[in-house]
């Protein structure tokens, strides 16, 4: 890009290394060495600050090349110092653990003195103010003080060299050059949500024009002598960031809304597929099939089979297919691109394909009959768009608003009518609603080009937030980023820092994430509907992805399908799109400085060879993140013992189609481990014994399988433990949960028939786990009496702030006090599901206590009526009943209900709800979405899956 040099990211792209991180490392290193270098640190801090302030002013200097070389040296030295300090801290913790007596668990499964040790070790984790008092005279076997002194001296010399270069630049008053305004907590608008209101400004005319073309029926299809197609193709093209995808989304939203309002829209199917530069026909077809069926695409052995399934899904249906971000170069094979269209010929006449692309050539290569350049917003509309992002909802008076609008008008003129620039620059201004800051922005020359505007916005991010954003470049374009996963990766890489005592790293990471979302560097891509709530996924816009790649330089590298070549020698973070044994063994294993290795192979089945991973663990010892997501035909994978060599490892993700994964004893050596993520797996086997308590930093265990991990109560830092099995075995008692008070999110406890009393249940102290949001309690069989089950449930009182409660196969005949108005209990509960609770009757008290309920599900319930006070639940949005054979009538239902479901209940009752004029029919007429089974079954042992119940949709 020609404008890159002008906007100044060549040198300052690696400017994160010239920041407080330098003095932090030096301070920590001096502390380990017992050297009180406060005066030296003060001198170096001054030099580092000057370096940071002038970097952005030296792009055109004749000394620029020399400064770039200097920065690369400093970057490498900083990485090396971090690794050395990590090693020293690891061995210090190891010595401290080994010096403690080997305490055993008490008979009730509680960790007594070991728990105190864990707390002590956690408080001893790297904080420079504490390190001075720690023993430092016993260096680890493969490291010495001399080596640490050497690297610290190297950093010091590099800083001094850099300062000498700056003196040669002869920049007057350089201590104030390009100084950025600090953003204080009270000077920015608080970030309250990651999903800003969806507003489209200035595109109504474009939308309507495209809708007319989509609804045309005459001359549908490009009729050629050799064939006649049932579909026609329309294309939108324009420069990056001009709003092509937004316009296509606007069109789709209008069509979907039309379908809802008219109950039968113009198109039978509306599908959205992102194509991208390195498209793959298999992936495109798989995504089309998912969009057409609404289900995940299964694994097929051949492309032909996948194509046949897609044709079946599209056959005789009039569809609208959006192919977003189509790329095509004249050197590329046009035939390969056109393969995307092959299965679409089976659609009904009038089907349409809407393309978006940066180039008109790409649209023509796919046979577009009409190519529409996206219109440029006029100055008035663009100013309205820009001011929406910059000033909407800001709490300022009308006089100041007029001043801001006048300044904003000048800024908007410099943004070249780029919607993306309007969003990013406007987002930065929105967080700093001060006239001085806006005036400074108006005077910045960097706003003259779109990339300059993006670069300017990037510079106003916090230094650590910039590192987090640059890290996103490791992923392919439009990769779906999940909030918690990305934050955990940032934590593992050491990008999250705080000086605030007691503030968790993930909490800081969430602030970083929200800042990137607020500034539009991360954009909400989609919400994936789930049974309870929805999962949000975020993406990085292509233009911003270009920026991330530039600022990350060789730190991040990705190997996408079809790539050949050599890996840069200084790569620290590597993403491989498809698993390749040869590449791993011949190239990746030579990258000894790698900190991140992500292997993602979507639809290709590959063998998981333990020997390959054994070599990987032996060679790539500086890894902090190892993430493997592959499809494999194997059933069992035993991690090699050599995994214990990865002592820097913080984040291990191993998501495969394996049925059983077995971890070795050496996993306990990974003192820094923060996340263990195994995704969907049938069986997960941890090593037995107390060594697992050495994982003092482990916070998240992510798996759908039962955790065969005894004495999990020792891991008192755990925050995520989705599935806990209670067994009549030592180490699996319910009391193991007693000290896990940091648990949050969802906790699923099953095997409760193995708990013998209320006292045992109270030992779990569920009411003290204040961050739990969802609790599932399951009895797997009826091996204990209903009376004992009632006592146990009484002792399992959840925390006050719980949002969702599910109780399954409880056979007691009474509700616990905490569900019917006791002094304790989750009084703010929003969702309640009772499944298989065969002896429980209806209880009006439930709805006097749980007055905030939004969702009520009853499965296989013995209730013979719904309480009359159900009408008082003014927040209730959803009511579902399945296999409830005793209910014969409905009470008056709350007006707030939006969805009502009924299936496999009494035949006469269900017929009455469908019979016009019947009292039950009248009581559901105000509900927008009603789902009633066409058939019922009197067997309560049928499938509990709602997808297996035939349904009829009625509208009230």
Coordinates of N, CA, C and O in Angstrom, one line a residue, residues 648-767:
X648 N 6.5 -23.6 30.2 CA 6.0 -22.3 29.9 C 4.5 -22.3 29.6 O 3.8 -21.3 29.5
X649 N 4.0 -23.5 29.3 CA 2.6 -23.7 28.7 C 1.5 -23.2 29.7 O 1.5 -23.6 30.9
X650 N 0.7 -22.3 29.2 CA -0.4 -21.8 30.0 C -1.8 -22.2 29.4 O -2.8 -22.3 30.2
X651 N -1.8 -22.5 28.1 CA -3.1 -22.8 27.5 C -3.0 -24.0 26.6 O -2.3 -24.0 25.6
X652 N -3.7 -25.1 27.0 CA -3.7 -26.3 26.2 C -5.1 -26.6 25.7 O -6.0 -26.8 26.5
X653 N -5.3 -26.5 24.4 CA -6.6 -26.9 23.8 C -6.4 -28.0 22.9 O -5.5 -28.0 21.9
X654 N -7.1 -29.1 23.1 CA -6.9 -30.3 22.2 C -8.3 -30.8 21.9 O -8.9 -31.7 22.6
X655 N -8.9 -30.2 20.9 CA -10.3 -30.5 20.5 C -10.3 -31.4 19.3 O -9.9 -31.0 18.2
X656 N -10.7 -32.6 19.5 CA -10.7 -33.6 18.4 C -12.0 -34.4 18.5 O -12.9 -34.1 19.3
X657 N -12.2 -35.4 17.6 CA -13.3 -36.3 17.6 C -13.0 -37.5 18.4 O -13.7 -38.5 18.3
X658 N -11.9 -37.5 19.2 CA -11.5 -38.6 20.0 C -12.6 -39.0 21.1 O -13.2 -38.1 21.6
X659 N -12.7 -40.3 21.3 CA -13.6 -40.7 22.4 C -13.0 -40.6 23.7 O -13.6 -40.3 24.7
X660 N -11.7 -40.9 23.8 CA -11.0 -41.0 25.1 C -9.6 -40.2 25.0 O -8.9 -40.5 24.1
X661 N -9.4 -39.4 26.0 CA -8.1 -38.7 26.1 C -7.5 -39.0 27.4 O -8.2 -38.8 28.5
X662 N -6.2 -39.3 27.4 CA -5.6 -39.7 28.7 C -4.4 -38.8 28.9 O -3.5 -38.7 28.1
X663 N -4.3 -38.2 30.1 CA -3.2 -37.3 30.5 C -2.2 -38.0 31.3 O -2.6 -38.8 32.2
X664 N -0.9 -37.8 31.2 CA 0.1 -38.5 32.0 C 0.3 -37.7 33.3 O -0.1 -36.6 33.5
X665 N 1.1 -38.4 34.2 CA 1.4 -37.7 35.5 C 2.2 -36.5 35.3 O 2.1 -35.5 36.1
X666 N 3.0 -36.4 34.2 CA 3.8 -35.2 34.0 C 3.0 -33.9 33.7 O 3.6 -32.8 33.7
X667 N 1.7 -34.1 33.5 CA 0.9 -32.9 33.3 C 0.9 -32.0 34.5 O 0.8 -30.8 34.5
X668 N 1.2 -32.6 35.7 CA 1.3 -31.9 37.0 C 2.5 -31.0 37.1 O 2.6 -30.2 38.0
X669 N 3.4 -31.1 36.1 CA 4.6 -30.3 36.1 C 4.4 -28.9 35.5 O 5.2 -28.0 35.6
X670 N 3.2 -28.8 34.9 CA 2.9 -27.5 34.2 C 2.3 -26.5 35.1 O 1.1 -26.3 35.2
X671 N 3.2 -25.9 35.9 CA 2.8 -25.0 37.0 C 2.0 -23.8 36.6 O 1.2 -23.2 37.3
X672 N 2.3 -23.3 35.4 CA 1.7 -22.1 34.9 C 0.3 -22.4 34.2 O -0.3 -21.5 33.7
X673 N -0.1 -23.7 34.0 CA -1.2 -24.0 33.2 C -2.5 -23.2 33.7 O -2.8 -23.2 34.9
X674 N -3.1 -22.6 32.8 CA -4.3 -21.7 33.1 C -5.6 -22.3 32.5 O -6.6 -22.2 33.2
X675 N -5.5 -22.9 31.3 CA -6.7 -23.4 30.6 C -6.4 -24.8 30.1 O -5.4 -25.0 29.4
X676 N -7.2 -25.8 30.4 CA -7.2 -27.1 29.8 C -8.6 -27.2 29.0 O -9.6 -27.2 29.7
X677 N -8.5 -27.3 27.7 CA -9.7 -27.3 26.9 C -9.7 -28.5 26.0 O -8.9 -28.6 25.1
X678 N -10.7 -29.4 26.3 CA -10.8 -30.6 25.5 C -12.1 -30.7 24.7 O -12.4 -31.7 24.1
X679 N -12.9 -29.7 24.8 CA -14.1 -29.6 24.0 C -15.0 -30.8 24.2 O -15.3 -31.3 25.4
X680 N -15.6 -31.3 23.1 CA -16.5 -32.5 23.2 C -15.7 -33.8 23.1 O -15.0 -34.1 22.1
X681 N -15.7 -34.5 24.2 CA -15.0 -35.8 24.2 C -15.8 -36.8 25.1 O -16.5 -36.3 26.0
X682 N -15.6 -38.0 24.9 CA -16.4 -39.0 25.6 C -15.8 -39.3 27.0 O -16.6 -39.5 28.0
X683 N -14.5 -39.3 27.1 CA -13.9 -39.7 28.4 C -12.6 -39.0 28.5 O -11.8 -38.9 27.6
X684 N -12.4 -38.4 29.7 CA -11.2 -37.6 30.0 C -10.5 -38.1 31.2 O -11.1 -38.1 32.3
X685 N -9.3 -38.7 31.1 CA -8.7 -39.3 32.3 C -7.5 -38.5 32.8 O -6.5 -38.3 32.0
X686 N -7.6 -38.1 34.0 CA -6.5 -37.3 34.6 C -5.7 -38.3 35.5 O -6.1 -39.4 35.9
X687 N -4.4 -38.0 35.7 CA -3.6 -38.9 36.6 C -4.1 -38.8 38.0 O -4.7 -37.8 38.5
X688 N -4.0 -39.9 38.7 CA -4.4 -39.9 40.1 C -3.3 -39.4 41.0 O -2.2 -39.2 40.6
X689 N -3.7 -39.1 42.3 CA -2.7 -38.7 43.2 C -2.8 -37.2 43.5 O -3.5 -36.4 42.8
X690 N -2.0 -36.7 44.4 CA -2.0 -35.3 44.8 C -1.3 -34.4 43.9 O -1.3 -33.2 44.1
X691 N -0.5 -34.9 43.0 CA 0.3 -34.0 42.2 C -0.5 -33.0 41.4 O 0.0 -31.9 41.1
X692 N -1.8 -33.3 41.1 CA -2.6 -32.4 40.4 C -2.7 -31.0 41.2 O -3.0 -30.0 40.6
X693 N -2.5 -31.1 42.5 CA -2.6 -29.9 43.3 C -1.5 -28.9 43.0 O -1.6 -27.7 43.3
X694 N -0.5 -29.4 42.3 CA 0.6 -28.5 41.8 C 0.2 -27.5 40.7 O 0.9 -26.6 40.4
X695 N -0.9 -27.8 40.1 CA -1.4 -26.9 39.0 C -2.1 -25.7 39.7 O -3.3 -25.5 39.6
X696 N -1.3 -24.9 40.4 CA -1.9 -23.9 41.3 C -2.5 -22.7 40.5 O -3.2 -21.9 41.0
X697 N -2.2 -22.6 39.2 CA -2.8 -21.6 38.4 C -3.9 -22.0 37.5 O -4.5 -21.2 36.7
X698 N -4.3 -23.3 37.5 CA -5.4 -23.8 36.6 C -6.7 -23.2 37.0 O -7.2 -23.3 38.1
X699 N -7.3 -22.5 36.0 CA -8.6 -21.8 36.3 C -9.7 -22.4 35.5 O -10.9 -22.2 35.9
X700 N -9.4 -23.0 34.3 CA -10.5 -23.4 33.4 C -10.3 -24.9 32.9 O -9.3 -25.1 32.3
X701 N -11.2 -25.8 33.2 CA -11.2 -27.1 32.6 C -12.5 -27.1 31.8 O -13.6 -27.0 32.3
X702 N -12.3 -27.2 30.5 CA -13.4 -27.2 29.5 C -13.6 -28.5 28.9 O -12.7 -29.0 28.1
X703 N -14.7 -29.2 29.1 CA -14.9 -30.6 28.5 C -16.3 -31.0 28.7 O -16.9 -30.5 29.7
X704 N -16.9 -31.8 27.8 CA -18.2 -32.3 28.0 C -18.2 -33.6 28.7 O -19.3 -34.1 29.1
X705 N -17.0 -34.2 28.9 CA -16.9 -35.5 29.5 C -16.9 -35.4 31.1 O -16.5 -34.4 31.6
X706 N -17.2 -36.5 31.7 CA -17.0 -36.6 33.2 C -15.5 -36.5 33.4 O -14.6 -37.0 32.6
X707 N -15.1 -35.7 34.4 CA -13.7 -35.6 34.8 C -13.3 -36.7 35.7 O -13.6 -36.7 36.9
X708 N -12.5 -37.6 35.2 CA -12.0 -38.7 36.0 C -10.7 -38.1 36.7 O -9.6 -38.5 36.4
X709 N -11.0 -37.2 37.6 CA -9.9 -36.4 38.2 C -10.2 -36.4 39.7 O -10.9 -35.6 40.2
X710 N -9.5 -37.3 40.5 CA -9.8 -37.4 41.9 C -9.2 -36.1 42.6 O -8.3 -35.5 42.1
X711 N -9.8 -35.8 43.8 CA -9.3 -34.7 44.6 C -9.2 -33.4 43.9 O -8.3 -32.6 44.0
X712 N -10.2 -33.1 43.1 CA -10.2 -31.9 42.3 C -10.4 -30.7 43.2 O -10.1 -29.5 42.8
X713 N -10.8 -30.9 44.5 CA -11.0 -29.8 45.4 C -9.7 -29.1 45.8 O -9.7 -28.0 46.3
X714 N -8.5 -29.8 45.4 CA -7.2 -29.1 45.6 C -7.0 -27.9 44.7 O -6.2 -27.1 45.0
X715 N -7.7 -27.9 43.6 CA -7.4 -26.9 42.5 C -8.3 -25.7 42.9 O -9.3 -25.4 42.2
X716 N -7.9 -24.9 43.9 CA -8.8 -23.9 44.4 C -8.9 -22.6 43.5 O -9.6 -21.7 43.9
X717 N -8.1 -22.6 42.5 CA -8.2 -21.5 41.6 C -9.2 -21.7 40.5 O -9.5 -20.8 39.7
X718 N -9.8 -22.9 40.4 CA -10.7 -23.2 39.3 C -11.9 -22.2 39.2 O -12.5 -21.9 40.2
X719 N -12.1 -21.8 38.0 CA -13.3 -20.9 37.7 C -14.3 -21.7 36.8 O -15.5 -21.4 36.9
X720 N -13.8 -22.6 36.0 CA -14.7 -23.3 35.1 C -14.6 -24.8 35.4 O -13.5 -25.4 35.2
X721 N -15.7 -25.4 35.8 CA -15.7 -26.9 36.0 C -17.1 -27.3 35.6 O -18.0 -27.4 36.4
X722 N -17.4 -27.5 34.3 CA -18.8 -27.7 33.8 C -19.4 -28.9 34.3 O -20.7 -28.9 34.5
X723 N -18.7 -30.0 34.5 CA -19.3 -31.3 34.8 C -18.6 -32.0 36.0 O -17.4 -32.3 35.9
X724 N -19.3 -32.2 37.1 CA -18.7 -32.8 38.2 C -19.5 -34.1 38.6 O -20.7 -34.0 39.0
X725 N -18.9 -35.3 38.6 CA -19.5 -36.5 38.9 C -19.3 -36.8 40.4 O -18.1 -36.9 40.9
X726 N -20.4 -37.1 41.1 CA -20.2 -37.5 42.5 C -20.2 -39.1 42.5 O -21.1 -39.7 41.9
X727 N -19.2 -39.6 43.2 CA -19.1 -41.1 43.2 C -18.8 -41.6 44.7 O -18.4 -40.8 45.5
X728 N -19.1 -42.8 44.9 CA -18.7 -43.4 46.2 C -17.3 -43.9 46.2 O -17.0 -45.1 46.5
X729 N -16.4 -43.0 45.9 CA -15.0 -43.3 45.8 C -14.2 -42.1 46.4 O -14.7 -41.0 46.3
X730 N -13.1 -42.4 47.1 CA -12.3 -41.3 47.7 C -11.8 -40.4 46.6 O -11.3 -40.8 45.6
X731 N -12.0 -39.1 46.8 CA -11.6 -38.1 45.8 C -12.7 -37.6 45.0 O -12.5 -36.7 44.2
X732 N -13.9 -38.3 45.0 CA -15.0 -37.8 44.2 C -16.2 -37.4 45.0 O -17.3 -37.4 44.5
X733 N -16.0 -37.2 46.3 CA -17.1 -36.8 47.2 C -17.6 -35.4 46.8 O -16.9 -34.6 46.3
X734 N -18.8 -35.1 47.2 CA -19.4 -33.8 46.9 C -18.6 -32.7 47.6 O -18.6 -31.6 47.2
X735 N -18.0 -33.1 48.8 CA -17.3 -32.1 49.5 C -16.1 -31.5 48.8 O -15.5 -30.5 49.2
X736 N -15.7 -32.2 47.7 CA -14.6 -31.7 46.9 C -14.9 -30.2 46.4 O -14.0 -29.5 46.1
X737 N -16.2 -29.9 46.3 CA -16.5 -28.6 45.8 C -16.4 -27.5 46.9 O -16.6 -26.3 46.6
X738 N -16.2 -27.9 48.1 CA -16.3 -27.0 49.3 C -15.5 -25.7 49.1 O -15.9 -24.6 49.3
X739 N -14.2 -25.9 48.7 CA -13.3 -24.7 48.6 C -13.2 -24.1 47.2 O -12.4 -23.2 47.0
X740 N -14.0 -24.6 46.2 CA -13.9 -24.0 44.9 C -14.9 -22.9 44.7 O -15.8 -22.9 43.9
X741 N -14.6 -21.8 45.5 CA -15.5 -20.7 45.5 C -15.3 -19.7 44.4 O -16.0 -18.7 44.4
X742 N -14.4 -19.9 43.5 CA -14.2 -19.1 42.4 C -15.0 -19.6 41.2 O -14.9 -18.9 40.1
X743 N -15.6 -20.7 41.3 CA -16.4 -21.2 40.2 C -17.4 -20.2 39.7 O -18.1 -19.5 40.4
X744 N -17.6 -20.2 38.3 CA -18.5 -19.2 37.7 C -19.1 -19.9 36.5 O -18.7 -21.0 36.1
X745 N -20.1 -19.2 35.9 CA -20.7 -19.7 34.7 C -21.6 -20.9 35.1 O -22.5 -20.8 36.0
X746 N -21.4 -22.1 34.5 CA -22.3 -23.2 34.6 C -21.6 -24.3 35.4 O -20.4 -24.6 35.2
X747 N -22.3 -24.9 36.3 CA -21.9 -26.1 37.1 C -22.9 -27.2 37.0 O -24.1 -27.0 37.3
X748 N -22.5 -28.4 36.5 CA -23.4 -29.5 36.3 C -22.9 -30.6 37.3 O -21.8 -31.1 37.1
X749 N -23.8 -30.9 38.2 CA -23.4 -32.0 39.2 C -24.4 -33.2 39.0 O -25.6 -33.0 39.0
X750 N -23.8 -34.3 38.7 CA -24.7 -35.5 38.6 C -24.1 -36.6 39.6 O -23.0 -36.5 40.1
X751 N -24.9 -37.7 39.7 CA -24.6 -38.7 40.7 C -25.0 -38.4 42.1 O -24.4 -38.9 43.0
X752 N -26.0 -37.5 42.2 CA -26.4 -37.1 43.5 C -27.0 -38.2 44.4 O -27.2 -38.0 45.6
X753 N -27.3 -39.3 43.8 CA -27.8 -40.5 44.6 C -26.7 -41.0 45.5 O -27.0 -41.8 46.4
X754 N -25.5 -40.6 45.2 CA -24.3 -41.0 46.1 C -24.1 -40.1 47.3 O -23.1 -40.2 48.0
X755 N -25.0 -39.1 47.5 CA -24.9 -38.2 48.6 C -25.9 -38.7 49.6 O -27.1 -38.9 49.3
X756 N -25.5 -38.9 50.9 CA -26.4 -39.6 51.9 C -27.1 -38.8 52.8 O -28.0 -39.3 53.6
X757 N -26.9 -37.4 52.9 CA -27.5 -36.6 53.9 C -27.5 -35.2 53.5 O -26.7 -34.7 52.7
X758 N -28.3 -34.4 54.2 CA -28.3 -32.9 54.1 C -26.9 -32.4 54.5 O -26.4 -31.4 53.9
X759 N -26.3 -33.0 55.5 CA -25.0 -32.5 56.0 C -24.0 -32.6 55.0 O -23.1 -31.7 54.8
X760 N -24.0 -33.7 54.3 CA -23.0 -33.9 53.2 C -23.2 -32.9 52.1 O -22.3 -32.3 51.5
X761 N -24.5 -32.6 51.8 CA -24.8 -31.6 50.7 C -24.3 -30.3 51.1 O -23.8 -29.5 50.3
X762 N -24.5 -29.9 52.4 CA -24.1 -28.6 52.9 C -22.6 -28.4 52.8 O -22.1 -27.3 52.6
X763 N -21.8 -29.5 52.8 CA -20.4 -29.4 52.7 C -19.9 -28.9 51.4 O -18.8 -28.3 51.3
X764 N -20.8 -29.0 50.4 CA -20.4 -28.4 49.0 C -20.4 -26.9 49.0 O -19.8 -26.3 48.2
X765 N -21.1 -26.3 50.0 CA -21.2 -24.8 50.1 C -21.5 -24.1 48.8 O -20.9 -23.2 48.4
X766 N -22.6 -24.6 48.1 CA -23.0 -24.0 46.8 C -23.4 -22.6 47.0 O -23.2 -21.7 46.1
X767 N -24.0 -22.2 48.1 CA -24.5 -20.9 48.3 C -23.3 -19.9 48.4 O -23.5 -18.7 48.3

